[in-house]
mmCIF file of C-alpha atoms in Angstrom:
data_model
loop_
_atom_site.group_PDB
_atom_site.id
_atom_site.type_symbol
_atom_site.label_atom_id
_atom_site.label_comp_id
_atom_site.label_asym_id
_atom_site.label_seq_id
_atom_site.Cartn_x
_atom_site.Cartn_y
_atom_site.Cartn_z
ATOM 1 C CA ALA A 267 -7.422 -43.673 55.255
ATOM 2 C CA GLN A 268 -9.097 -45.295 52.354
ATOM 3 C CA SER A 269 -11.351 -43.974 49.613
ATOM 4 C CA VAL A 270 -13.750 -45.955 47.244
ATOM 5 C CA THR A 271 -14.892 -44.588 43.774
ATOM 6 C CA GLN A 272 -18.108 -45.882 42.161
ATOM 7 C CA LEU A 273 -18.189 -45.216 38.318
ATOM 8 C CA GLY A 274 -21.407 -44.316 37.037
ATOM 9 C CA SER A 275 -23.957 -42.678 39.422
ATOM 10 C CA HIS A 276 -26.655 -44.195 37.218
ATOM 11 C CA VAL A 277 -26.401 -47.450 35.508
ATOM 12 C CA SER A 278 -29.373 -48.765 33.014
ATOM 13 C CA VAL A 279 -29.585 -52.144 31.688
ATOM 14 C CA SER A 280 -32.436 -53.977 29.943
ATOM 15 C CA GLU A 281 -34.142 -56.692 31.875
ATOM 16 C CA GLY A 282 -32.396 -59.841 31.201
ATOM 17 C CA ALA A 283 -29.280 -58.262 30.505
ATOM 18 C CA LEU A 284 -25.794 -58.269 32.392
ATOM 19 C CA VAL A 285 -25.616 -56.145 35.320
ATOM 20 C CA LEU A 286 -21.728 -54.498 36.056
ATOM 21 C CA LEU A 287 -21.508 -52.211 38.780
ATOM 22 C CA ARG A 288 -17.960 -50.657 39.218
ATOM 23 C CA CYS A 289 -15.990 -50.380 42.437
ATOM 24 C CA ASN A 290 -12.510 -49.193 42.724
ATOM 25 C CA TYR A 291 -11.007 -48.593 46.139
ATOM 26 C CA SER A 292 -7.565 -47.436 47.422
ATOM 27 C CA SER A 293 -6.305 -48.909 51.059
ATOM 28 C CA SER A 294 -2.831 -48.936 52.422
ATOM 29 C CA VAL A 295 -3.609 -52.344 54.162
ATOM 30 C CA PRO A 296 -5.607 -55.338 53.004
ATOM 31 C CA PRO A 297 -9.350 -54.303 53.263
ATOM 32 C CA TYR A 298 -12.454 -55.640 53.798
ATOM 33 C CA LEU A 299 -14.968 -54.714 50.879
ATOM 34 C CA PHE A 300 -18.631 -54.709 50.821
ATOM 35 C CA TRP A 301 -21.524 -53.885 48.382
ATOM 36 C CA TYR A 302 -25.219 -52.999 50.108
ATOM 37 C CA VAL A 303 -28.089 -52.382 48.494
ATOM 38 C CA GLN A 304 -30.772 -49.720 49.438
ATOM 39 C CA TYR A 305 -34.531 -50.182 48.055
ATOM 40 C CA PRO A 306 -36.630 -47.467 47.918
ATOM 41 C CA ASN A 307 -37.527 -45.855 51.356
ATOM 42 C CA GLN A 308 -35.297 -48.594 53.127
ATOM 43 C CA GLY A 309 -32.107 -48.676 55.025
ATOM 44 C CA LEU A 310 -29.123 -50.374 53.351
ATOM 45 C CA GLN A 311 -28.611 -54.155 53.782
ATOM 46 C CA LEU A 312 -25.651 -56.046 52.939
ATOM 47 C CA LEU A 313 -25.360 -57.869 49.473
ATOM 48 C CA LEU A 314 -22.006 -59.569 49.818
ATOM 49 C CA LYS A 315 -18.674 -59.125 51.546
ATOM 50 C CA TYR A 316 -15.069 -59.863 51.204
ATOM 51 C CA THR A 317 -13.030 -60.713 53.910
ATOM 52 C CA SER A 318 -9.556 -61.950 52.634
ATOM 53 C CA ALA A 319 -10.892 -65.586 52.094
ATOM 54 C CA ALA A 320 -12.044 -66.565 48.367
ATOM 55 C CA THR A 321 -11.582 -63.620 45.863
ATOM 56 C CA LEU A 322 -15.139 -64.607 43.975
ATOM 57 C CA VAL A 323 -17.885 -63.696 46.507
ATOM 58 C CA LYS A 324 -21.511 -64.605 46.002
ATOM 59 C CA GLY A 325 -24.088 -62.932 47.407
ATOM 60 C CA ILE A 326 -27.871 -62.745 47.783
ATOM 61 C CA ASN A 327 -30.170 -62.261 44.903
ATOM 62 C CA GLY A 328 -27.685 -63.855 42.432
ATOM 63 C CA PHE A 329 -25.043 -61.154 42.453
ATOM 64 C CA GLU A 330 -21.485 -61.733 42.923
ATOM 65 C CA ALA A 331 -18.289 -59.732 43.228
ATOM 66 C CA GLU A 332 -14.561 -60.312 42.534
ATOM 67 C CA PHE A 333 -11.644 -59.112 44.413
ATOM 68 C CA LYS A 334 -8.682 -58.183 42.124
ATOM 69 C CA LYS A 335 -5.819 -56.599 44.185
ATOM 70 C CA SER A 336 -3.748 -55.879 41.199
ATOM 71 C CA GLU A 337 -6.809 -53.604 39.708
ATOM 72 C CA THR A 338 -8.038 -52.361 42.983
ATOM 73 C CA SER A 339 -11.308 -53.291 42.250
ATOM 74 C CA PHE A 340 -14.682 -55.049 43.591
ATOM 75 C CA HIS A 341 -16.983 -54.808 40.761
ATOM 76 C CA LEU A 342 -20.416 -56.183 41.293
ATOM 77 C CA THR A 343 -22.281 -58.477 38.670
ATOM 78 C CA LYS A 344 -25.320 -60.427 37.793
ATOM 79 C CA PRO A 345 -25.561 -62.513 34.743
ATOM 80 C CA SER A 346 -29.424 -61.493 34.248
ATOM 81 C CA ALA A 347 -31.137 -58.244 35.636
ATOM 82 C CA HIS A 348 -34.537 -58.478 36.920
ATOM 83 C CA MET A 349 -36.815 -55.816 37.523
ATOM 84 C CA SER A 350 -36.810 -56.074 41.190
ATOM 85 C CA ASP A 351 -33.000 -55.643 41.214
ATOM 86 C CA ALA A 352 -33.759 -51.483 40.393
ATOM 87 C CA ALA A 353 -32.322 -49.922 43.553
ATOM 88 C CA GLU A 354 -29.197 -47.776 45.017
ATOM 89 C CA TYR A 355 -25.869 -49.913 45.178
ATOM 90 C CA PHE A 356 -23.108 -48.932 47.601
ATOM 91 C CA CYS A 357 -19.553 -50.177 47.687
ATOM 92 C CA ALA A 358 -17.795 -49.866 51.010
ATOM 93 C CA VAL A 359 -14.210 -50.437 52.280
ATOM 94 C CA SER A 360 -13.055 -51.270 55.677
ATOM 95 C CA ALA A 361 -9.794 -51.022 57.121
ATOM 96 C CA PRO A 362 -8.289 -51.022 60.794
ATOM 97 C CA GLY A 363 -9.360 -47.810 62.663
ATOM 98 C CA GLY A 364 -12.908 -47.757 63.064
ATOM 99 C CA GLY A 365 -15.068 -44.710 62.820
ATOM 100 C CA ALA A 366 -14.719 -42.255 59.605
ATOM 101 C CA ASP A 367 -11.254 -43.308 58.688
ATOM 102 C CA GLY A 368 -12.106 -47.021 59.309
ATOM 103 C CA LEU A 369 -15.250 -47.627 57.038
ATOM 104 C CA THR A 370 -15.935 -45.663 53.539
ATOM 105 C CA PHE A 371 -18.661 -45.632 51.326
ATOM 106 C CA GLY A 372 -18.862 -44.721 47.903
ATOM 107 C CA LYS A 373 -21.281 -42.250 46.585
ATOM 108 C CA GLY A 374 -23.702 -44.843 45.161
ATOM 109 C CA THR A 375 -24.906 -46.201 41.867
ATOM 110 C CA HIS A 376 -28.585 -46.031 40.861
ATOM 111 C CA LEU A 377 -29.278 -48.969 38.823
ATOM 112 C CA ILE A 378 -32.116 -48.764 36.462
ATOM 113 C CA ILE A 379 -33.792 -51.736 34.775
ATOM 114 C CA GLN A 380 -35.651 -51.400 31.659
ATOM 115 C CA PRO A 381 -38.483 -53.529 30.442
ATOM 116 C CA GLY B 21 -36.705 -57.029 68.028
ATOM 117 C CA ALA B 22 -33.464 -58.612 65.989
ATOM 118 C CA GLY B 23 -32.675 -55.535 63.866
ATOM 119 C CA VAL B 24 -31.687 -52.095 64.186
ATOM 120 C CA SER B 25 -34.676 -49.794 65.405
ATOM 121 C CA GLN B 26 -35.091 -46.386 64.762
ATOM 122 C CA SER B 27 -37.662 -43.559 65.794
ATOM 123 C CA PRO B 28 -39.375 -41.730 64.757
ATOM 124 C CA SER B 29 -39.705 -42.889 61.158
ATOM 125 C CA ASN B 30 -40.954 -39.875 60.098
ATOM 126 C CA LYS B 31 -40.594 -36.309 61.737
ATOM 127 C CA VAL B 32 -41.899 -33.127 60.393
ATOM 128 C CA THR B 33 -40.848 -30.031 62.271
ATOM 129 C CA GLU B 34 -40.668 -26.161 61.817
ATOM 130 C CA LYS B 35 -37.450 -24.094 61.478
ATOM 131 C CA GLY B 36 -35.720 -23.485 64.385
ATOM 132 C CA LYS B 37 -37.286 -26.349 66.789
ATOM 133 C CA ASP B 38 -35.045 -29.125 68.127
ATOM 134 C CA VAL B 39 -35.395 -32.664 67.246
ATOM 135 C CA GLU B 40 -34.035 -35.804 68.884
ATOM 136 C CA LEU B 41 -33.710 -39.054 66.760
ATOM 137 C CA ARG B 42 -33.284 -42.347 68.547
ATOM 138 C CA CYS B 43 -31.429 -45.690 67.493
ATOM 139 C CA ASP B 44 -31.643 -48.778 69.128
ATOM 140 C CA PRO B 45 -28.768 -51.193 68.137
ATOM 141 C CA ILE B 46 -28.599 -54.847 67.802
ATOM 142 C CA SER B 47 -27.936 -56.235 71.003
ATOM 143 C CA GLY B 48 -24.091 -56.822 71.904
ATOM 144 C CA HIS B 49 -22.995 -54.980 68.985
ATOM 145 C CA THR B 50 -20.079 -52.647 70.016
ATOM 146 C CA ALA B 51 -19.911 -49.989 67.292
ATOM 147 C CA LEU B 52 -22.793 -47.619 66.252
ATOM 148 C CA TYR B 53 -22.857 -45.242 63.409
ATOM 149 C CA TRP B 54 -24.865 -42.317 62.384
ATOM 150 C CA TYR B 55 -25.049 -41.454 58.642
ATOM 151 C CA ARG B 56 -27.113 -38.725 56.746
ATOM 152 C CA GLN B 57 -28.511 -39.209 53.266
ATOM 153 C CA SER B 58 -29.971 -36.226 51.479
ATOM 154 C CA LEU B 59 -32.349 -36.742 48.646
ATOM 155 C CA GLY B 60 -30.775 -38.728 45.848
ATOM 156 C CA GLN B 61 -27.548 -38.451 47.587
ATOM 157 C CA GLY B 62 -24.885 -41.018 48.897
ATOM 158 C CA LEU B 63 -24.009 -41.438 53.042
ATOM 159 C CA GLU B 64 -22.604 -38.766 54.708
ATOM 160 C CA PHE B 65 -20.857 -39.797 57.853
ATOM 161 C CA LEU B 66 -21.797 -38.186 61.181
ATOM 162 C CA ILE B 67 -20.567 -39.816 64.225
ATOM 163 C CA TYR B 68 -19.117 -43.137 65.356
ATOM 164 C CA PHE B 69 -19.373 -44.750 68.871
ATOM 165 C CA GLN B 70 -17.202 -47.728 69.827
ATOM 166 C CA GLY B 71 -17.677 -49.377 73.299
ATOM 167 C CA ASN B 72 -16.670 -46.951 75.845
ATOM 168 C CA SER B 73 -14.203 -44.977 73.591
ATOM 169 C CA ALA B 74 -14.593 -41.352 72.980
ATOM 170 C CA PRO B 75 -17.096 -40.931 69.762
ATOM 171 C CA ASP B 76 -15.407 -39.880 66.380
ATOM 172 C CA LYS B 77 -17.355 -36.435 66.043
ATOM 173 C CA SER B 78 -15.647 -35.469 63.025
ATOM 174 C CA GLY B 79 -18.238 -35.759 60.517
ATOM 175 C CA LEU B 80 -21.085 -33.834 62.541
ATOM 176 C CA PRO B 81 -21.875 -30.559 60.181
ATOM 177 C CA SER B 82 -21.935 -27.979 62.806
ATOM 178 C CA ASP B 83 -22.321 -27.410 66.714
ATOM 179 C CA ARG B 84 -25.957 -28.057 66.171
ATOM 180 C CA PHE B 85 -25.675 -31.361 65.990
ATOM 181 C CA SER B 86 -24.957 -33.773 69.024
ATOM 182 C CA ALA B 87 -25.217 -37.388 69.870
ATOM 183 C CA GLU B 88 -24.714 -39.468 72.709
ATOM 184 C CA ARG B 89 -24.789 -43.381 73.418
ATOM 185 C CA THR B 90 -25.933 -44.302 76.993
ATOM 186 C CA GLY B 91 -24.678 -47.505 78.527
ATOM 187 C CA GLY B 92 -23.041 -48.881 75.196
ATOM 188 C CA SER B 93 -26.832 -49.251 73.805
ATOM 189 C CA VAL B 94 -29.214 -46.714 72.595
ATOM 190 C CA SER B 95 -28.592 -43.427 70.918
ATOM 191 C CA THR B 96 -29.860 -40.201 70.397
ATOM 192 C CA LEU B 97 -29.107 -37.861 67.758
ATOM 193 C CA THR B 98 -29.973 -34.323 68.631
ATOM 194 C CA ILE B 99 -30.468 -31.324 66.358
ATOM 195 C CA GLN B 100 -30.850 -27.937 67.718
ATOM 196 C CA ARG B 101 -32.562 -25.114 65.756
ATOM 197 C CA THR B 102 -33.355 -26.995 62.952
ATOM 198 C CA GLN B 103 -32.673 -25.283 59.280
ATOM 199 C CA GLN B 104 -34.197 -26.336 56.383
ATOM 200 C CA GLU B 105 -31.041 -27.803 55.000
ATOM 201 C CA ASP B 106 -31.285 -30.544 57.719
ATOM 202 C CA SER B 107 -34.174 -32.141 55.972
ATOM 203 C CA ALA B 108 -33.034 -35.919 55.111
ATOM 204 C CA VAL B 109 -32.745 -39.193 56.078
ATOM 205 C CA TYR B 110 -30.933 -40.385 59.248
ATOM 206 C CA LEU B 111 -29.824 -43.633 59.473
ATOM 207 C CA CYS B 112 -28.310 -45.668 61.910
ATOM 208 C CA ALA B 113 -26.174 -48.754 61.794
ATOM 209 C CA SER B 114 -24.585 -51.198 64.180
ATOM 210 C CA SER B 115 -21.799 -53.822 63.908
ATOM 211 C CA LEU B 116 -19.486 -55.905 65.833
ATOM 212 C CA GLU B 117 -15.827 -54.972 65.166
ATOM 213 C CA ARG B 118 -13.149 -57.582 65.388
ATOM 214 C CA GLY B 119 -9.547 -56.291 65.721
ATOM 215 C CA GLY B 120 -10.690 -52.690 65.429
ATOM 216 C CA ILE B 121 -11.948 -53.491 61.849
ATOM 217 C CA ALA B 122 -15.521 -52.827 60.876
ATOM 218 C CA GLY B 123 -17.428 -55.960 59.980
ATOM 219 C CA GLU B 124 -20.896 -55.837 58.325
ATOM 220 C CA LEU B 125 -23.183 -53.041 59.259
ATOM 221 C CA PHE B 126 -26.577 -53.665 60.069
ATOM 222 C CA PHE B 127 -28.946 -50.426 58.889
ATOM 223 C CA GLY B 128 -31.930 -49.324 60.507
ATOM 224 C CA GLU B 129 -34.898 -48.155 58.106
ATOM 225 C CA GLY B 130 -34.267 -44.490 58.945
ATOM 226 C CA SER B 131 -35.685 -41.246 60.442
ATOM 227 C CA ARG B 132 -36.776 -38.865 57.817
ATOM 228 C CA LEU B 133 -36.680 -35.586 59.008
ATOM 229 C CA THR B 134 -38.478 -32.463 57.199
ATOM 230 C CA VAL B 135 -37.904 -28.810 58.116
ATOM 231 C CA LEU B 136 -40.405 -26.575 57.075
#
């Protein structure tokens, strides 16, 4: 089984500042890694995913994440925060097996954008 | 529709009543997940269906919760004798699995359950 740790349940940044949301994982096999975003009163939608191709992954809305195997990390970044980025962000890891053991979500990070 | 559809979007019920929540996944998606999300909390895994295999029910919190998936498509989550702590948003997601590995999940908008 794998696990996901998202550091910081809440992250606050100023509009225009760098966004950095941290995600560390543990997995016994090469994983797939995902970042999802949830806007208020909506379901989750995929921001980006790593599936063993390029380690730097670009997603929607200017977000990107870098897979660092040595650090078991998949941190999400955006150079310049926008007010519309305020949302809940979830990191997830997938490995062979499916079900509860195959797909694990972090507890989420609430991103607050200050004007 | 092209996406995952859930109904009802909102449900208010009285304590002790039974409720059914429906999920219509994306056509052709073999895997289907139910999650529960309490206010301000993360995702709590409930149950997982994959093709014709026996479902993974390890996340169901009590025997009041059950789910079925008919014909490998539509799924229904049933909560019997609802309690106030069942109040939450219930999210359904579907995906294509290749090689037994979960790919991208496509989520519905969720069903918000309020138990009075």
